[in-house]
Amino acid sequence: MQAYLTSEEFQLEISEEIANSKDFKAPLIYTLDSTIEFYSNQLGLDFTYEIYNLNQFKKAKLPKSIKSMLDKSIQTGDPCITNKSNSDSEYYKNFLLHYYENLDGKFVTVLSSYQTEFDTFDKSLIKILHNVIYDYYLQYNYIYDVTLTMVKNEEISYNK
């Protein structure tokens, strides 16, 4: 999975998502959907996710234990995990929460699963996903802005 995330193919796919949406959330959704597919097909593991802006997260109907993880994620800059104590229980979920800030705002990504227990690899992967996508997002926007400036300058020169 990590090799794919750094591939030229992935960068082109993410660039297309960014170009079509002009925001950070769309390529993140695309990547998380791809990750879900990989986990399901290759590892037989399933999870779901929600992406909240900070205000949505504070209003969301989530267990208090999940909401309390936000402060720790903000302080450490790392994702947080809480796995249910009884892995046989089908009524409780495991959670992975990641808080992040970027030019678009403050966000919280929450992964959850009834069966899959999250671990340190998952924490690292979710942080890497966000960082790689954001890096591509910034690169795309920089190139877009430079290109737009060049086109405007050419139009001004042409019209003189």
Coordinates of N, CA and C in Angstrom, one line a residue:
M1 N 0.8 -1.2 0.0 CA 0.0 0.0 0.0 C 0.9 1.3 0.0
Q2 N 1.9 1.3 0.8 CA 2.8 2.5 0.9 C 3.5 2.7 -0.4
A3 N 3.9 1.6 -1.1 CA 4.6 1.8 -2.4 C 3.6 2.4 -3.4
Y4 N 2.4 2.0 -3.4 CA 1.4 2.6 -4.3 C 1.2 4.1 -4.0
L5 N 1.2 4.5 -2.7 CA 0.9 5.9 -2.3 C 2.0 6.8 -2.8
T6 N 3.2 6.3 -3.1 CA 4.3 7.1 -3.5 C 4.6 6.9 -5.0
S7 N 3.7 6.2 -5.7 CA 3.9 5.9 -7.1 C 3.4 7.1 -8.0
E8 N 3.9 7.2 -9.2 CA 3.5 8.2 -10.1 C 2.0 8.1 -10.5
E9 N 1.6 6.8 -10.6 CA 0.2 6.5 -10.9 C -0.7 7.1 -9.9
F10 N -0.4 6.9 -8.6 CA -1.2 7.5 -7.5 C -1.2 9.0 -7.6
Q11 N 0.0 9.6 -7.8 CA 0.1 11.1 -7.8 C -0.8 11.6 -9.0
L12 N -0.9 10.9 -10.1 CA -1.7 11.4 -11.2 C -3.2 11.3 -10.8
E13 N -3.6 10.2 -10.2 CA -5.0 10.0 -9.7 C -5.4 11.1 -8.7
I14 N -4.5 11.3 -7.8 CA -4.8 12.4 -6.8 C -4.8 13.8 -7.4
S15 N -3.9 14.0 -8.3 CA -3.9 15.3 -9.0 C -5.2 15.5 -9.8
E16 N -5.7 14.5 -10.4 CA -7.0 14.6 -11.1 C -8.2 14.9 -10.1
E17 N -8.1 14.2 -8.9 CA -9.2 14.4 -7.9 C -9.1 15.9 -7.4
I18 N -7.9 16.4 -7.2 CA -7.7 17.8 -6.7 C -8.2 18.7 -7.8
A19 N -7.8 18.5 -9.1 CA -8.2 19.4 -10.2 C -9.7 19.4 -10.3
N20 N -10.4 18.3 -10.1 CA -11.9 18.2 -10.2 C -12.6 18.9 -9.1
S21 N -12.0 18.9 -7.9 CA -12.7 19.3 -6.7 C -12.1 20.7 -6.1
K22 N -10.9 20.9 -6.3 CA -10.2 22.1 -5.8 C -10.2 22.2 -4.3
D23 N -10.3 21.0 -3.6 CA -10.2 21.0 -2.2 C -9.4 19.8 -1.7
F24 N -9.2 19.7 -0.4 CA -8.4 18.6 0.1 C -9.2 17.4 0.4
K25 N -10.5 17.6 0.7 CA -11.4 16.5 1.2 C -11.6 15.4 0.1
A26 N -11.8 15.9 -1.2 CA -12.1 14.9 -2.2 C -11.0 13.9 -2.5
P27 N -9.7 14.3 -2.6 CA -8.7 13.3 -2.7 C -8.5 12.5 -1.5
L28 N -8.8 13.0 -0.3 CA -8.7 12.2 0.9 C -9.8 11.1 0.9
I29 N -11.0 11.5 0.5 CA -12.1 10.5 0.3 C -11.7 9.4 -0.7
Y30 N -11.1 9.8 -1.8 CA -10.7 8.9 -2.8 C -9.7 7.9 -2.3
T31 N -8.7 8.4 -1.5 CA -7.6 7.6 -0.9 C -8.2 6.7 0.1
L32 N -9.1 7.2 1.0 CA -9.6 6.3 2.0 C -10.5 5.2 1.4
D33 N -11.2 5.5 0.4 CA -12.0 4.5 -0.3 C -11.1 3.4 -0.9
S34 N -10.0 3.9 -1.5 CA -9.0 2.9 -2.0 C -8.4 2.1 -0.9
T35 N -8.1 2.7 0.2 CA -7.6 2.0 1.4 C -8.6 0.9 1.9
I36 N -9.8 1.3 1.9 CA -10.9 0.3 2.4 C -10.9 -0.9 1.4
E37 N -10.8 -0.6 0.1 CA -10.8 -1.7 -0.9 C -9.6 -2.6 -0.7
F38 N -8.4 -2.0 -0.5 CA -7.2 -2.7 -0.2 C -7.3 -3.6 1.0
Y39 N -7.7 -3.0 2.1 CA -7.9 -3.7 3.4 C -8.8 -4.9 3.2
S40 N -9.9 -4.6 2.5 CA -11.0 -5.7 2.4 C -10.5 -6.8 1.4
N41 N -9.9 -6.4 0.3 CA -9.5 -7.4 -0.7 C -8.2 -8.2 -0.3
Q42 N -7.2 -7.5 0.2 CA -5.9 -8.1 0.5 C -5.8 -8.6 1.9
L43 N -6.5 -8.0 2.9 CA -6.3 -8.4 4.3 C -7.6 -9.0 4.9
G44 N -8.7 -8.9 4.2 CA -10.0 -9.4 4.7 C -10.5 -8.6 5.9
L45 N -10.1 -7.3 6.0 CA -10.5 -6.4 7.1 C -11.4 -5.3 6.6
D46 N -12.3 -4.9 7.4 CA -13.3 -3.9 7.0 C -13.3 -2.8 8.0
F47 N -13.5 -1.6 7.5 CA -13.7 -0.4 8.4 C -14.5 0.6 7.6
T48 N -15.0 1.6 8.3 CA -15.7 2.7 7.7 C -15.0 4.0 8.2
Y49 N -15.4 5.1 7.6 CA -14.8 6.4 8.0 C -15.8 7.5 7.9
E50 N -15.5 8.6 8.7 CA -16.2 9.8 8.5 C -15.1 10.9 8.6
I51 N -15.3 12.0 7.8 CA -14.4 13.1 7.9 C -15.3 14.3 8.4
Y52 N -14.9 14.9 9.4 CA -15.6 16.0 10.0 C -14.7 17.3 10.0
N53 N -15.4 18.5 9.8 CA -14.6 19.6 10.2 C -14.7 19.7 11.8
L54 N -14.0 20.5 12.4 CA -13.9 20.5 13.8 C -15.3 20.8 14.5
N55 N -16.1 21.7 14.0 CA -17.4 22.0 14.5 C -18.3 20.8 14.3
Q56 N -18.3 20.2 13.2 CA -19.1 19.0 13.0 C -18.8 17.9 13.9
F57 N -17.5 17.7 14.2 CA -17.1 16.6 15.1 C -17.6 16.9 16.5
K58 N -17.5 18.1 16.9 CA -18.0 18.5 18.3 C -19.5 18.3 18.4
K59 N -20.2 18.4 17.3 CA -21.7 18.2 17.4 C -22.1 16.7 17.1
A60 N -21.2 15.9 16.6 CA -21.5 14.6 16.1 C -21.9 13.7 17.3
K61 N -22.8 12.8 17.0 CA -23.2 11.8 18.1 C -22.3 10.7 18.1
L62 N -21.2 10.9 18.9 CA -20.2 9.9 19.1 C -20.0 9.6 20.6
P63 N -19.5 8.5 20.9 CA -19.3 8.2 22.4 C -18.3 9.2 23.0
K64 N -18.5 9.6 24.2 CA -17.6 10.6 24.9 C -16.1 10.1 24.9
S65 N -15.9 8.8 24.9 CA -14.5 8.3 24.9 C -13.8 8.7 23.6
I66 N -14.6 8.7 22.5 CA -14.0 9.1 21.2 C -13.8 10.6 21.2
K67 N -14.7 11.3 21.6 CA -14.6 12.8 21.6 C -13.4 13.2 22.5
S68 N -13.1 12.5 23.6 CA -12.0 12.8 24.4 C -10.7 12.6 23.8
M69 N -10.6 11.7 22.8 CA -9.4 11.4 22.1 C -8.9 12.6 21.3
L70 N -9.8 13.5 20.9 CA -9.5 14.7 20.1 C -8.4 15.5 20.8
D71 N -8.5 15.8 22.1 CA -7.5 16.6 22.7 C -6.1 16.0 22.6
K72 N -6.0 14.7 22.8 CA -4.7 14.0 22.7 C -4.2 14.0 21.3
S73 N -5.0 13.9 20.3 CA -4.5 14.0 18.9 C -4.1 15.4 18.6
I74 N -4.8 16.4 19.1 CA -4.3 17.8 18.9 C -3.0 18.0 19.5
Q75 N -2.8 17.6 20.8 CA -1.6 17.8 21.5 C -0.4 17.1 20.9
T76 N -0.6 15.8 20.5 CA 0.5 15.0 20.1 C 0.8 15.1 18.6
G77 N -0.3 15.5 17.8 CA -0.2 15.5 16.4 C -0.3 14.1 15.8
D78 N -0.6 13.2 16.6 CA -0.7 11.8 16.1 C -2.1 11.2 16.3
P79 N -2.4 10.3 15.4 CA -3.7 9.6 15.6 C -3.8 8.9 16.9
C80 N -5.1 8.6 17.3 CA -5.3 7.9 18.6 C -6.2 6.7 18.3
I81 N -6.1 5.7 19.1 CA -6.8 4.5 18.9 C -7.5 4.1 20.2
T82 N -8.7 3.6 20.1 CA -9.4 2.9 21.2 C -10.1 1.6 20.6
N83 N -9.6 0.5 21.1 CA -10.2 -0.8 20.7 C -11.1 -1.3 21.8
K84 N -12.2 -1.9 21.5 CA -13.1 -2.4 22.5 C -12.4 -3.5 23.3
S85 N -12.8 -3.6 24.6 CA -12.1 -4.6 25.5 C -12.5 -6.0 25.2
N86 N -13.7 -6.2 24.7 CA -14.2 -7.5 24.4 C -14.3 -7.7 22.8
S87 N -13.3 -8.3 22.2 CA -13.3 -8.3 20.8 C -14.4 -9.2 20.2
D88 N -15.1 -10.0 21.0 CA -16.2 -10.8 20.5 C -17.5 -10.0 20.4
S89 N -17.5 -8.9 21.1 CA -18.7 -8.1 21.2 C -19.0 -7.5 19.8
E90 N -20.2 -7.7 19.3 CA -20.6 -7.2 18.0 C -21.3 -5.8 18.2
Y91 N -21.5 -5.4 19.4 CA -22.3 -4.2 19.6 C -21.4 -2.9 19.8
Y92 N -20.1 -3.1 19.9 CA -19.2 -2.0 20.1 C -18.2 -1.9 19.0
K93 N -17.7 -0.7 18.8 CA -16.7 -0.5 17.7 C -15.3 -0.2 18.2
N94 N -14.4 -0.4 17.3 CA -13.0 0.1 17.5 C -12.9 1.4 16.7
F95 N -12.1 2.3 17.2 CA -12.0 3.6 16.6 C -10.5 4.0 16.5
L96 N -10.3 4.8 15.4 CA -9.0 5.4 15.1 C -9.4 6.9 14.8
L97 N -8.8 7.8 15.5 CA -9.1 9.2 15.3 C -7.9 10.0 14.9
H98 N -8.0 10.8 13.9 CA -6.8 11.7 13.5 C -7.3 13.1 13.3
Y99 N -6.7 14.0 14.1 CA -7.0 15.5 13.9 C -5.9 16.1 13.0
Y100 N -6.2 16.9 12.1 CA -5.3 17.6 11.3 C -5.8 19.0 10.9
E101 N -4.8 19.8 10.7 CA -5.1 21.2 10.2 C -4.4 21.4 8.9
N102 N -5.0 22.2 8.0 CA -4.4 22.6 6.7 C -5.0 23.9 6.3
L103 N -4.7 24.3 5.1 CA -5.1 25.6 4.6 C -6.7 25.7 4.5
D104 N -7.3 24.5 4.4 CA -8.8 24.5 4.3 C -9.5 24.5 5.6
G105 N -8.8 24.3 6.7 CA -9.4 24.3 8.0 C -8.9 23.3 9.0
K106 N -9.7 23.0 10.0 CA -9.4 22.0 11.0 C -10.3 20.8 10.8
F107 N -9.8 19.6 10.8 CA -10.6 18.4 10.5 C -10.2 17.2 11.4
V108 N -11.2 16.3 11.4 CA -11.0 15.1 12.2 C -11.5 13.9 11.3
T109 N -10.6 12.9 11.1 CA -11.0 11.7 10.4 C -11.1 10.7 11.5
V110 N -12.3 10.0 11.4 CA -12.6 8.9 12.4 C -12.8 7.6 11.6
L111 N -12.0 6.6 11.8 CA -12.2 5.3 11.3 C -12.8 4.4 12.3
S112 N -13.7 3.5 11.9 CA -14.4 2.7 12.9 C -14.6 1.3 12.3
S113 N -14.7 0.3 13.2 CA -14.9 -1.1 12.7 C -15.4 -1.9 13.9
Y114 N -16.4 -2.8 13.5 CA -16.9 -3.7 14.5 C -15.9 -4.9 14.7
Q115 N -15.2 -5.3 13.6 CA -14.3 -6.4 13.7 C -12.8 -6.1 13.8
T116 N -12.4 -5.1 13.0 CA -11.0 -4.8 12.8 C -10.5 -4.0 14.0
E117 N -9.4 -4.5 14.6 CA -8.8 -3.8 15.7 C -7.7 -2.9 15.1
F118 N -7.6 -1.7 15.4 CA -6.6 -0.8 14.9 C -5.3 -0.9 15.7
D119 N -4.2 -0.7 15.0 CA -2.9 -0.8 15.7 C -1.9 0.3 15.3
T120 N -0.7 0.3 15.7 CA 0.3 1.3 15.4 C 0.5 1.5 13.9
F121 N 0.5 0.4 13.2 CA 0.6 0.4 11.7 C -0.5 1.3 11.2
D122 N -1.7 1.1 11.6 CA -2.9 1.9 11.1 C -2.7 3.3 11.5
K123 N -2.2 3.6 12.7 CA -2.0 5.0 13.1 C -1.0 5.7 12.1
S124 N 0.1 4.9 11.9 CA 1.1 5.5 11.0 C 0.6 5.7 9.6
L125 N -0.2 4.7 9.1 CA -0.7 4.8 7.7 C -1.7 5.9 7.5
I126 N -2.6 6.1 8.5 CA -3.5 7.2 8.4 C -2.8 8.6 8.4
K127 N -1.8 8.7 9.2 CA -1.0 10.0 9.2 C -0.3 10.2 7.9
I128 N 0.3 9.1 7.4 CA 1.0 9.2 6.1 C 0.1 9.5 5.0
L129 N -1.1 8.9 5.0 CA -2.1 9.2 3.9 C -2.4 10.7 3.9
H130 N -2.7 11.2 5.1 CA -3.1 12.7 5.2 C -1.9 13.5 4.7
N131 N -0.7 13.2 5.1 CA 0.5 14.0 4.8 C 0.8 13.9 3.3
V132 N 0.7 12.7 2.7 CA 1.0 12.6 1.3 C 0.0 13.3 0.4
I133 N -1.3 13.1 0.8 CA -2.3 13.8 0.0 C -2.2 15.3 0.1
Y134 N -1.9 15.8 1.3 CA -1.8 17.2 1.5 C -0.5 17.8 0.7
D135 N 0.5 17.0 0.7 CA 1.7 17.4 -0.1 C 1.4 17.5 -1.5
Y136 N 0.7 16.5 -2.1 CA 0.2 16.6 -3.5 C -0.7 17.8 -3.7
Y137 N -1.6 18.0 -2.7 CA -2.6 19.1 -2.8 C -1.8 20.4 -2.9
L138 N -0.8 20.6 -2.1 CA 0.0 21.9 -2.1 C 0.7 22.0 -3.4
Q139 N 1.3 20.9 -3.8 CA 2.1 20.9 -5.1 C 1.2 21.3 -6.3
Y140 N 0.0 20.7 -6.3 CA -0.9 20.9 -7.4 C -1.3 22.4 -7.4
N141 N -1.7 22.9 -6.2 CA -2.1 24.3 -6.1 C -1.0 25.3 -6.5
Y142 N 0.2 25.0 -6.1 CA 1.3 25.8 -6.4 C 1.5 25.9 -8.0
I143 N 1.5 24.7 -8.6 CA 1.7 24.6 -10.0 C 0.5 25.3 -10.7
Y144 N -0.7 25.1 -10.2 CA -1.9 25.8 -10.8 C -1.7 27.3 -10.7
D145 N -1.3 27.8 -9.5 CA -1.2 29.2 -9.3 C -0.1 29.8 -10.2
V146 N 1.0 29.1 -10.3 CA 2.1 29.6 -11.2 C 1.7 29.6 -12.6
T147 N 1.0 28.6 -13.1 CA 0.5 28.5 -14.5 C -0.5 29.6 -14.7
L148 N -1.4 29.9 -13.8 CA -2.4 30.9 -14.0 C -1.7 32.3 -14.1
T149 N -0.7 32.5 -13.2 CA 0.0 33.8 -13.3 C 0.7 34.0 -14.6
M150 N 1.3 32.9 -15.1 CA 2.0 33.0 -16.4 C 1.0 33.3 -17.5
V151 N -0.1 32.6 -17.5 CA -1.1 32.9 -18.5 C -1.6 34.3 -18.5
K152 N -1.9 34.8 -17.3 CA -2.3 36.2 -17.2 C -1.2 37.2 -17.7
N153 N 0.0 36.9 -17.3 CA 1.1 37.7 -17.8 C 1.2 37.7 -19.3
E154 N 1.1 36.5 -19.9 CA 1.1 36.4 -21.4 C 0.0 37.2 -22.0
E155 N -1.2 37.1 -21.4 CA -2.4 37.9 -21.9 C -2.1 39.4 -21.9
I156 N -1.6 39.8 -20.8 CA -1.3 41.3 -20.6 C -0.2 41.7 -21.7
S157 N 0.8 40.9 -21.9 CA 1.8 41.2 -22.9 C 1.2 41.1 -24.3
Y158 N 0.4 40.2 -24.6 CA -0.2 40.1 -25.9 C -1.1 41.2 -26.2
N159 N -1.9 41.7 -25.2 CA -2.8 42.8 -25.4 C -2.2 44.2 -25.5
K160 N -0.9 44.3 -25.2 CA -0.2 45.6 -25.3 C 0.0 46.0 -26.6

